[in-house]
Short mmCIF file of C-alpha atoms in Angstrom, two decimals:
data_model
loop_
_atom_site.label_atom_id
_atom_site.label_comp_id
_atom_site.label_asym_id
_atom_site.label_seq_id
_atom_site.Cartn_x
_atom_site.Cartn_y
_atom_site.Cartn_z
CA UNK A 26 -25.38 -5.23 -11.01
CA UNK A 27 -23.15 -6.12 -13.89
CA UNK A 28 -23.54 -2.43 -15.31
CA UNK A 29 -22.25 -0.75 -11.89
CA UNK A 30 -19.88 -3.51 -11.05
CA UNK A 31 -16.89 -1.30 -11.84
CA UNK A 32 -18.34 2.07 -11.31
CA UNK A 33 -16.87 2.44 -7.91
CA UNK A 34 -13.43 2.33 -9.57
CA UNK A 35 -14.05 5.24 -11.70
CA UNK A 36 -12.53 8.51 -10.65
CA UNK A 37 -15.07 10.91 -9.14
CA UNK A 38 -16.25 14.26 -10.69
CA UNK A 39 -17.87 17.37 -9.35
CA UNK A 40 -19.60 19.50 -12.04
CA UNK A 41 -17.52 18.01 -14.47
CA UNK A 42 -14.16 18.45 -12.48
CA UNK A 43 -12.06 15.37 -10.78
CA UNK A 44 -11.54 15.80 -7.38
CA UNK A 45 -9.56 12.88 -6.79
CA UNK A 46 -6.89 14.82 -5.25
CA UNK A 47 -9.17 16.16 -2.62
CA UNK A 48 -10.00 12.69 -1.72
CA UNK A 49 -6.00 11.99 -1.73
CA UNK A 50 -5.51 14.54 0.29
CA UNK A 51 -8.72 13.69 2.69
CA UNK A 52 -7.04 11.46 5.37
CA UNK A 53 -4.50 14.09 6.24
CA UNK A 54 -6.98 15.71 8.24
CA UNK A 55 -7.54 12.20 9.84
CA UNK A 56 -4.70 12.74 11.92
CA UNK A 57 -4.72 15.40 14.21
CA UNK A 58 -1.26 17.09 15.41
CA UNK A 59 -0.35 17.47 19.05
CA UNK A 60 -1.11 21.22 20.20
CA UNK A 61 -1.58 20.49 24.17
CA UNK A 62 0.95 19.66 27.00
CA UNK A 63 -1.11 16.52 27.80
CA UNK A 64 -2.35 14.70 24.85
CA UNK A 65 -5.83 12.66 24.91
CA UNK A 66 -6.39 9.29 24.58
CA UNK A 67 -6.93 9.74 20.64
CA UNK A 68 -3.66 11.38 19.80
CA UNK A 69 -1.79 9.16 22.65
CA UNK A 70 -3.01 5.89 20.54
CA UNK A 71 -1.86 7.80 17.18
CA UNK A 72 1.72 8.55 18.39
CA UNK A 73 2.28 5.50 20.27
CA UNK A 74 1.51 3.16 16.67
CA UNK A 75 3.62 5.85 14.65
CA UNK A 76 6.32 4.74 17.37
CA UNK A 77 5.48 1.36 17.19
CA UNK A 78 5.29 1.01 13.25
CA UNK A 79 8.60 3.10 13.21
CA UNK A 80 10.70 1.20 15.59
CA UNK A 81 9.57 -1.97 13.61
CA UNK A 82 10.58 -0.31 9.82
CA UNK A 83 13.68 0.96 10.66
CA UNK A 84 15.03 -1.64 13.16
CA UNK A 85 17.22 -2.92 9.84
CA UNK A 86 18.14 0.62 8.52
CA UNK A 87 21.97 1.88 9.27
CA UNK A 88 21.85 6.09 10.22
CA UNK A 89 21.36 7.13 6.67
CA UNK A 90 18.32 5.36 5.97
CA UNK A 91 16.42 6.54 9.00
CA UNK A 92 16.50 9.77 7.58
CA UNK A 93 13.47 8.41 5.46
CA UNK A 94 11.73 7.79 8.32
CA UNK A 95 9.22 10.46 8.28
CA UNK A 96 8.61 8.78 4.93
CA UNK A 97 7.72 5.33 5.65
CA UNK A 98 5.91 6.58 8.16
CA UNK A 99 3.75 8.91 6.11
CA UNK A 100 3.32 6.30 3.32
CA UNK A 101 2.16 3.71 5.76
CA UNK A 102 -0.24 6.02 7.44
CA UNK A 103 -1.19 7.14 4.12
CA UNK A 104 -1.80 4.01 2.46
CA UNK A 105 -4.10 2.61 5.65
CA UNK A 106 -6.30 5.28 5.99
CA UNK A 107 -7.45 5.63 2.18
CA UNK A 108 -7.81 1.66 1.99
CA UNK A 109 -10.17 2.06 5.28
CA UNK A 110 -11.67 5.05 4.01
CA UNK A 111 -12.39 3.06 1.05
CA UNK A 112 -14.40 0.54 2.76
CA UNK A 113 -17.10 2.97 3.41
CA UNK A 114 -20.10 2.67 1.45
CA UNK A 115 -20.41 5.29 -1.67
CA UNK A 116 -17.00 5.82 -1.60
CA UNK A 117 -13.74 6.19 -3.67
CA UNK A 118 -10.52 4.38 -2.87
CA UNK A 119 -7.22 5.51 -4.75
CA UNK A 120 -5.33 2.51 -4.11
CA UNK A 121 -7.44 1.07 -6.55
CA UNK A 122 -5.93 2.88 -9.14
CA UNK A 123 -2.97 1.68 -11.11
CA UNK A 124 -1.30 4.91 -12.24
CA UNK A 125 -1.95 6.24 -8.37
CA UNK A 126 -0.14 3.42 -7.02
CA UNK A 127 2.84 3.82 -10.03
CA UNK A 128 3.19 7.09 -9.19
CA UNK A 129 3.54 6.24 -5.44
CA UNK A 130 5.82 3.33 -6.33
CA UNK A 131 8.57 4.52 -8.85
CA UNK A 132 9.96 7.59 -7.07
CA UNK A 133 10.40 5.84 -3.88
CA UNK A 134 12.17 3.12 -5.63
CA UNK A 135 13.93 5.19 -7.62
CA UNK A 136 14.86 7.20 -4.92
CA UNK A 137 16.59 4.10 -3.21
CA UNK A 138 18.34 3.28 -5.95
CA UNK A 139 19.82 6.02 -7.17
CA UNK A 140 20.69 6.45 -3.55
CA UNK A 141 22.43 3.00 -3.92
CA UNK A 142 24.42 4.12 -6.89
CA UNK A 143 25.54 7.07 -5.51
CA UNK A 144 27.11 5.70 -1.80
CA UNK A 145 27.50 2.13 -2.61
CA UNK A 146 28.44 1.84 -6.01
CA UNK A 147 30.09 -1.34 -6.10
CA UNK A 148 27.75 -3.15 -4.04
CA UNK A 149 25.12 -1.98 -6.19
CA UNK A 150 26.55 -3.18 -9.46
CA UNK A 151 27.44 -6.19 -7.74
CA UNK A 152 23.99 -7.21 -7.60
CA UNK A 153 23.79 -7.59 -11.02
CA UNK A 154 26.33 -10.54 -11.06
CA UNK A 155 26.48 -12.65 -8.03
CA UNK A 156 29.70 -14.28 -7.26
CA UNK A 157 31.10 -17.59 -8.53
CA UNK A 158 29.04 -17.71 -12.04
CA UNK A 159 30.24 -19.26 -14.74
CA UNK A 160 31.69 -16.91 -17.25
CA UNK A 161 28.98 -18.33 -19.87
CA UNK A 162 25.76 -17.45 -17.97
CA UNK A 163 27.31 -13.69 -17.06
CA UNK A 164 25.73 -12.05 -19.98
CA UNK A 165 22.29 -14.00 -19.13
CA UNK A 166 22.31 -13.00 -15.50
CA UNK A 167 23.08 -9.37 -16.11
CA UNK A 168 20.00 -9.07 -18.16
CA UNK A 169 17.73 -11.00 -15.47
CA UNK A 170 19.04 -9.06 -12.91
CA UNK A 171 18.10 -5.52 -14.68
CA UNK A 172 14.58 -7.28 -15.61
CA UNK A 173 14.31 -7.82 -12.27
CA UNK A 174 15.26 -4.73 -10.86
CA UNK A 175 12.96 -2.27 -13.17
CA UNK A 176 9.93 -4.82 -12.13
CA UNK A 177 9.97 -4.07 -8.60
CA UNK A 178 7.97 -0.82 -8.82
CA UNK A 179 5.30 -2.73 -11.03
CA UNK A 180 5.25 -5.71 -8.89
CA UNK A 181 4.74 -3.31 -5.64
CA UNK A 182 2.01 -1.18 -7.16
CA UNK A 183 0.32 -4.35 -9.06
CA UNK A 184 0.02 -6.12 -5.70
CA UNK A 185 -1.30 -3.69 -4.06
CA UNK A 186 -4.23 -2.60 -6.53
CA UNK A 187 -5.21 -6.22 -6.93
CA UNK A 188 -5.34 -7.12 -3.54
CA UNK A 189 -7.79 -3.74 -2.71
CA UNK A 190 -9.64 -4.38 -6.09
CA UNK A 191 -10.53 -7.67 -5.59
CA UNK A 192 -11.89 -7.28 -2.29
CA UNK A 193 -14.05 -4.57 -3.04
CA UNK A 194 -15.80 -6.54 -5.88
CA UNK A 195 -15.81 -9.51 -3.72
CA UNK A 196 -18.14 -7.35 -1.45
CA UNK A 197 -20.07 -5.98 -4.37
CA UNK A 198 -20.60 -9.23 -5.26
CA UNK A 199 -21.82 -11.01 -2.10
CA UNK A 200 -23.90 -8.28 -1.29
CA UNK A 201 -25.56 -8.09 -4.43
CA UNK A 202 -26.30 -11.64 -4.32
CA UNK A 203 -27.49 -10.68 -0.86
CA UNK A 204 -30.19 -8.85 -2.05
CA UNK A 205 -31.14 -10.75 -4.74
CA UNK A 206 -31.72 -13.84 -2.22
CA UNK A 207 -33.53 -11.52 -0.05
CA UNK A 208 -36.75 -12.52 -2.11
CA UNK A 209 -36.07 -16.28 -2.66
CA UNK A 210 -34.79 -17.81 0.48
CA UNK A 211 -34.40 -16.16 3.81
CA UNK A 212 -32.00 -18.86 4.87
CA UNK A 213 -29.62 -18.36 1.99
CA UNK A 214 -29.58 -14.84 1.94
CA UNK A 215 -28.96 -14.72 5.62
CA UNK A 216 -25.87 -17.33 5.29
CA UNK A 217 -24.88 -15.11 2.37
CA UNK A 218 -24.87 -11.69 4.30
CA UNK A 219 -22.92 -13.50 7.31
CA UNK A 220 -19.96 -14.62 4.40
CA UNK A 221 -20.49 -10.81 3.46
CA UNK A 222 -19.54 -9.15 7.26
CA UNK A 223 -16.78 -11.55 7.45
CA UNK A 224 -15.50 -10.88 4.57
CA UNK A 225 -15.52 -7.19 5.31
CA UNK A 226 -13.69 -7.72 8.39
CA UNK A 227 -11.38 -9.83 6.43
CA UNK A 228 -11.05 -6.55 4.24
CA UNK A 229 -10.21 -4.72 6.91
CA UNK A 230 -7.12 -6.55 7.68
CA UNK A 231 -6.15 -6.82 4.32
CA UNK A 232 -6.33 -2.98 3.77
CA UNK A 233 -3.79 -2.45 6.75
CA UNK A 234 -1.66 -5.79 5.65
CA UNK A 235 -1.38 -4.24 2.39
CA UNK A 236 -0.34 -0.91 3.22
CA UNK A 237 2.06 -2.26 5.66
CA UNK A 238 3.81 -5.01 3.12
CA UNK A 239 3.78 -1.70 0.41
CA UNK A 240 5.96 -0.34 2.88
CA UNK A 241 7.85 -2.68 4.07
CA UNK A 242 9.19 -3.53 0.50
CA UNK A 243 10.04 0.24 0.05
CA UNK A 244 11.95 -0.11 3.46
CA UNK A 245 13.70 -3.38 1.96
CA UNK A 246 14.67 -2.00 -1.46
CA UNK A 247 16.15 1.05 1.06
CA UNK A 248 18.20 -1.12 3.51
CA UNK A 249 19.71 -2.90 0.39
CA UNK A 250 20.85 0.91 -1.19
CA UNK A 251 21.98 2.25 1.79
#
């Protein structure tokens, strides 16, 4: 069990070629586009959820920030779908890879910051120096605010990676313990299996919550710069 503990986090390959790109593209086929005059229940629920998320995300934005609506909705749908698909047995979760999460966080963060410096230059520079700061503390505060600005995409990526990875490891460990306890104590194995079921339900919630938190923080960064 210890040898295969991190096997689910390794990038899968087929015939020596990595297939991570195909796995990343797979969730896009789960959201069919409406092509009928009257939609079926699945597409109606899908459109209702998208409208609900859009209304929640864009309520704080001005007209310029709402131009990012398609990006934010696509982001939350992509992260949520990949997180949920990763809970299937023998599947690969792309969001457990820090490199991929950084690849999502850094461009979005950079786009929001560049937008702020382009359209709200004075307000963006004012974040580096709070009003009423004593003169001796100005250099230190500028350095601290600069570091906190550049650490934002790292915090986004690490938060998502750590939460998804920790949940998968717990499921793997408790599942292995359940199999090992079947021959030793049926009662203890049943209790462990019940804990595994509850943890799996919790992981479904965590998968959706982490997608929402990631997108919400990107939305807040955008709001601060538009």
